[in-house]
mmCIF file of C-alpha atoms in Angstrom:
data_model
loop_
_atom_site.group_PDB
_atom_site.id
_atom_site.type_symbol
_atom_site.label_atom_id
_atom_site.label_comp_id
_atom_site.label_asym_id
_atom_site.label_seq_id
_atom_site.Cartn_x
_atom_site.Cartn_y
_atom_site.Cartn_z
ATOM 1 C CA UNK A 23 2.992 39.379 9.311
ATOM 2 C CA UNK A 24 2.118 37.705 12.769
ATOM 3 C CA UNK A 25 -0.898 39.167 12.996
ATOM 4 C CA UNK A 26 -2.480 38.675 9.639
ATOM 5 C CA UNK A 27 -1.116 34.440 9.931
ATOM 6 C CA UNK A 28 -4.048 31.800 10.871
ATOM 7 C CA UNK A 29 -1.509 30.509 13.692
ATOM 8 C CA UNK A 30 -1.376 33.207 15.758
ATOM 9 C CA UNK A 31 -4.040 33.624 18.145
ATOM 10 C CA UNK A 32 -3.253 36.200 20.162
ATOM 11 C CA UNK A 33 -0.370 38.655 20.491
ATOM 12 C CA UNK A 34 0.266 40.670 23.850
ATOM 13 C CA UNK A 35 2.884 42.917 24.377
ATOM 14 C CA UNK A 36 3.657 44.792 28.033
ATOM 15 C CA UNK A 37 6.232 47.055 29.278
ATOM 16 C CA UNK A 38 8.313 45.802 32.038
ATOM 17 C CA UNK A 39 6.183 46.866 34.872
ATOM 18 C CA UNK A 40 2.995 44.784 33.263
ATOM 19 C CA UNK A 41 1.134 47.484 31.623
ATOM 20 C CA UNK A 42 -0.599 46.420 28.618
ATOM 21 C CA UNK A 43 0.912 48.282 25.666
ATOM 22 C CA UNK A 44 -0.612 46.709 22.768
ATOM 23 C CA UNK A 45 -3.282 43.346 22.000
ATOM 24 C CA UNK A 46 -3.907 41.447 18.595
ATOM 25 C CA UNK A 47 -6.509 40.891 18.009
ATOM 26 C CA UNK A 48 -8.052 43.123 20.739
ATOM 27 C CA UNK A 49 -10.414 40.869 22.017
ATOM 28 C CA UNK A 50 -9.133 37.002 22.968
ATOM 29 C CA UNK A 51 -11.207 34.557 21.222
ATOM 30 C CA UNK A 52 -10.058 31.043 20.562
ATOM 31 C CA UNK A 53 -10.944 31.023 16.893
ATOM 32 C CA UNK A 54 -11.282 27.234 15.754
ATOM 33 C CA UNK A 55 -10.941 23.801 18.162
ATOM 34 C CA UNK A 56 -11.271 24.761 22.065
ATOM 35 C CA UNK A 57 -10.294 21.058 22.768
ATOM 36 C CA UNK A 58 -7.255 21.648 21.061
ATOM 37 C CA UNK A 59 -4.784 23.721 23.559
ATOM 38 C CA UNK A 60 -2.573 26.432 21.503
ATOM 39 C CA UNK A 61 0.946 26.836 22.146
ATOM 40 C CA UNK A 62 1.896 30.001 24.205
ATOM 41 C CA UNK A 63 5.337 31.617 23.776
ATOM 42 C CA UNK A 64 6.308 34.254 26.332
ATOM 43 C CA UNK A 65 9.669 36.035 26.250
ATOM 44 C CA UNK A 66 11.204 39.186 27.060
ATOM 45 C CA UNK A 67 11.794 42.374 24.611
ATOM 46 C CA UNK A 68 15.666 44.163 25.451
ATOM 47 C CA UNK A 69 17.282 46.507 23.816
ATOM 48 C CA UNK A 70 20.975 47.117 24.593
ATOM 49 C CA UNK A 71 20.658 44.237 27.626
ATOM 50 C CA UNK A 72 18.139 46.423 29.243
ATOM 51 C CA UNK A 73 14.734 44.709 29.470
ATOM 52 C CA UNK A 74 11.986 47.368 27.454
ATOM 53 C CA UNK A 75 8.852 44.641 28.405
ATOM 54 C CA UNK A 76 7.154 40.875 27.511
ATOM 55 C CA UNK A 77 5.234 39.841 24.496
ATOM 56 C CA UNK A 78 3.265 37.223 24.839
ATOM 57 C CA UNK A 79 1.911 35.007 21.594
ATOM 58 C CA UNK A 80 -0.954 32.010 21.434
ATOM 59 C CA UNK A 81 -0.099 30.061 18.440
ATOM 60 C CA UNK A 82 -3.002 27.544 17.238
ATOM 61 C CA UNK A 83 -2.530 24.199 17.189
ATOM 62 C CA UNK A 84 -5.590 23.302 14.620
ATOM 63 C CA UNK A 85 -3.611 23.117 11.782
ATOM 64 C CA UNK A 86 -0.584 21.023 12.906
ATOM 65 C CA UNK A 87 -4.026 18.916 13.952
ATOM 66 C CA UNK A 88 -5.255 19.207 10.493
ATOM 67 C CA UNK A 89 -1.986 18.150 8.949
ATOM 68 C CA UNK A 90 -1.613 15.398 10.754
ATOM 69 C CA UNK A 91 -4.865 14.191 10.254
ATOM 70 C CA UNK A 92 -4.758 14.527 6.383
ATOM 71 C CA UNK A 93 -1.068 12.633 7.369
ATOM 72 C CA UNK A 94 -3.154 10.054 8.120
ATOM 73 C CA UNK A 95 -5.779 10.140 6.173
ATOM 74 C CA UNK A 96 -3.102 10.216 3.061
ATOM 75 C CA UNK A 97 -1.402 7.568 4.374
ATOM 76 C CA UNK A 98 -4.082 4.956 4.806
ATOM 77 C CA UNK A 99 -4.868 6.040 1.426
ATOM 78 C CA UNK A 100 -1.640 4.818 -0.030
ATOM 79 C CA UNK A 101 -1.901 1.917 2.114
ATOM 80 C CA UNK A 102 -4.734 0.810 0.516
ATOM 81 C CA UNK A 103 -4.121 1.843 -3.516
ATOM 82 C CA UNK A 104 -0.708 -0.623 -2.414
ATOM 83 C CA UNK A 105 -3.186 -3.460 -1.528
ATOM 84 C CA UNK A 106 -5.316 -3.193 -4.100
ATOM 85 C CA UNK A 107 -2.189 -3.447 -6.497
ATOM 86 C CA UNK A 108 -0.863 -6.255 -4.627
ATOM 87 C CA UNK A 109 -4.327 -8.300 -5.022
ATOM 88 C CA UNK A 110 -4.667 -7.136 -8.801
ATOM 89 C CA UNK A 111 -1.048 -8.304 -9.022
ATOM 90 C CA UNK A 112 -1.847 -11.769 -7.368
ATOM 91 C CA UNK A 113 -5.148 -12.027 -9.319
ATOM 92 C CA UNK A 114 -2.852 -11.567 -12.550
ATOM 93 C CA UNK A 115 -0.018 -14.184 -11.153
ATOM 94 C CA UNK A 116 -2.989 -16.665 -10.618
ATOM 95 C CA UNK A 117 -4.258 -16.437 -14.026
ATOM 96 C CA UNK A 118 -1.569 -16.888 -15.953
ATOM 97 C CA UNK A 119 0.885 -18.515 -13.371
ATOM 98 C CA UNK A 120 -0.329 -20.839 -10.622
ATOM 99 C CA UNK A 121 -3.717 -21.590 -12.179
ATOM 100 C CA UNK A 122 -1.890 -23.139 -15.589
ATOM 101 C CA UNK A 123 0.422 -24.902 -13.704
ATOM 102 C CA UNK A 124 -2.312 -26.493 -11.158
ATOM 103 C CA UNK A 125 -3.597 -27.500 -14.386
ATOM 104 C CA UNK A 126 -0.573 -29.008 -15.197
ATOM 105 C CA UNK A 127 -0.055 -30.954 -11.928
ATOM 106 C CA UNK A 128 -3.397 -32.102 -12.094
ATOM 107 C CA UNK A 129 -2.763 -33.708 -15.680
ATOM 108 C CA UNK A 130 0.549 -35.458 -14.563
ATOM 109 C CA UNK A 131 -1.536 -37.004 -11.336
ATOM 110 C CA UNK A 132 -3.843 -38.552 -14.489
ATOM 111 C CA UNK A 133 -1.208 -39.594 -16.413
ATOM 112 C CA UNK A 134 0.324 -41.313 -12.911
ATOM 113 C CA UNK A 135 -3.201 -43.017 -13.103
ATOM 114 C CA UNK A 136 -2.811 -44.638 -16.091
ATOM 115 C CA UNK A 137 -5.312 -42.089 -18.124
ATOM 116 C CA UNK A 138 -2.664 -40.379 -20.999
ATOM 117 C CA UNK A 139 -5.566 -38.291 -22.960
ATOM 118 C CA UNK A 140 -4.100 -34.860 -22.935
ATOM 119 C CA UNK A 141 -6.696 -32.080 -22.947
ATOM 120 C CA UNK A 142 -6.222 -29.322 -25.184
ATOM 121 C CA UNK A 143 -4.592 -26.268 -23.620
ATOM 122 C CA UNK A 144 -4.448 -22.450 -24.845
ATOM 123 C CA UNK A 145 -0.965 -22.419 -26.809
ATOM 124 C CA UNK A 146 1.268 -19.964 -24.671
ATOM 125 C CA UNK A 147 4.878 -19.106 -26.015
ATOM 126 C CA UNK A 148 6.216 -18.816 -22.498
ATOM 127 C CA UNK A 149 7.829 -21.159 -19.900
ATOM 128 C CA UNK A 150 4.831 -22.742 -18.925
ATOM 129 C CA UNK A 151 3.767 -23.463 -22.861
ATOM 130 C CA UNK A 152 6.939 -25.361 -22.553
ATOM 131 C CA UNK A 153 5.976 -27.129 -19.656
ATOM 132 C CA UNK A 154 2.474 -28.241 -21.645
ATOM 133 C CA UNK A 155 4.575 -29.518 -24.485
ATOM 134 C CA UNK A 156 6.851 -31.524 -22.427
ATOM 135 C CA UNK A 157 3.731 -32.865 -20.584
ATOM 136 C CA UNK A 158 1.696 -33.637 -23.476
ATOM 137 C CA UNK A 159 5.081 -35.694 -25.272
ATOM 138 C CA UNK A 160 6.073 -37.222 -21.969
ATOM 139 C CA UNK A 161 2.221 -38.674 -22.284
ATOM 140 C CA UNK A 162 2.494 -39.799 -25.698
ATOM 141 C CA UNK A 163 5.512 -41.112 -25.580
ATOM 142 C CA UNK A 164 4.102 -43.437 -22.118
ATOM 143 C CA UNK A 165 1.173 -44.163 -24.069
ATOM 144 C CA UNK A 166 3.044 -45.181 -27.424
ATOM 145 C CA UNK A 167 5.223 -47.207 -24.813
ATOM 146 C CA UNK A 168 2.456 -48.909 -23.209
ATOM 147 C CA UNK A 169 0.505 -49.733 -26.463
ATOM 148 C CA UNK A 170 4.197 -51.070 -27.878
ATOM 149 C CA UNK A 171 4.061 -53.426 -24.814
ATOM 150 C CA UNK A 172 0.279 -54.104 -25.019
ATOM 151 C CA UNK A 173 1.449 -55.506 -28.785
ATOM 152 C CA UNK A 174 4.456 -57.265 -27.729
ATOM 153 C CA UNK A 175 2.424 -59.020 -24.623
ATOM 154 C CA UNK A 176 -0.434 -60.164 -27.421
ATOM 155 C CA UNK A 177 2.103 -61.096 -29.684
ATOM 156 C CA UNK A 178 3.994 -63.272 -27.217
ATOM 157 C CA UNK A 179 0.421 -65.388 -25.557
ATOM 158 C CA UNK A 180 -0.300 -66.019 -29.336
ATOM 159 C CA UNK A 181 3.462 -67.816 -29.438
ATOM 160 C CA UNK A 182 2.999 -69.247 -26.574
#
């Protein structure tokens, strides 16, 4: 099983005075990244507390490389499908949120001017349809209010 995984590099196994008593593969070749060093266990084979030899196994490092690259490479990913929801999102909340009620603001600074036309709006059935409603009342209401007072104040010069 050690032999036929893409981890393991090499496998040597001696008897305890050295001797080589077995190599997988035979030959020593680094098979994939030489700038990536592989991992070398080296431990002692007993029986019965009596040491029989060594074995010796290279395990590759390429794909704990490889896995942490695609990590990575997954995770900045994610990172950006999240900021590209986040700007849809904030394209959606300026739509239908701040842009209507910049709208709004913008009609009450008129209104503060004196200037009570009301422009027509898209009807909305939502808090900020509300908001329009109130607005648009609050400036007839002023301007019935002002024109009441515009009478009165003719009506009164004639008297006088």
């Amino acid at each position: 099983e050690l032999v036929t995984s893409d981890n393991i590099q090499d496998i040597i196994i001696r008897d305890r005075n050295g001797n080589l008593i077995a190599r997988e593969p035979p030959e020593y070749n680094q098979k994939n990244n030489p700038s990536i060093s592989p991992l070398v266990v080296d431990f002692s084979i007993q029986a019965e507390g009596v040491k029989l030899g060594n074995a010796t196994i290279t395990i590759s490092r390429d794909r704990l490389v490889e896995t942490r690259f695609n990590f990575l490479l997954y995770s900045a990913l994610i990172v950006i499908v999240t900021l590209l929801i986040f700007y849809l999102l904030a394209l959606v909340l300026s739509r239908y949120v701040t842009r209507p009620i910049s709208e709004l603001a913008a009609i009450a600074e008129n209104i503060s001017k004196g200037n009570f036309a009301f422009p027509e709006l898209a009807k909305r059935k939502d808090e900020i349809g509300l908001l329009q409603y109130a607005f648009k009342s609050m400036s007839n209401e002023i301007a019935k209010q002002i024109n009441g007072l515009s009478l009165l104040n003719a009506e009164l010069e004639t008297k006088v």
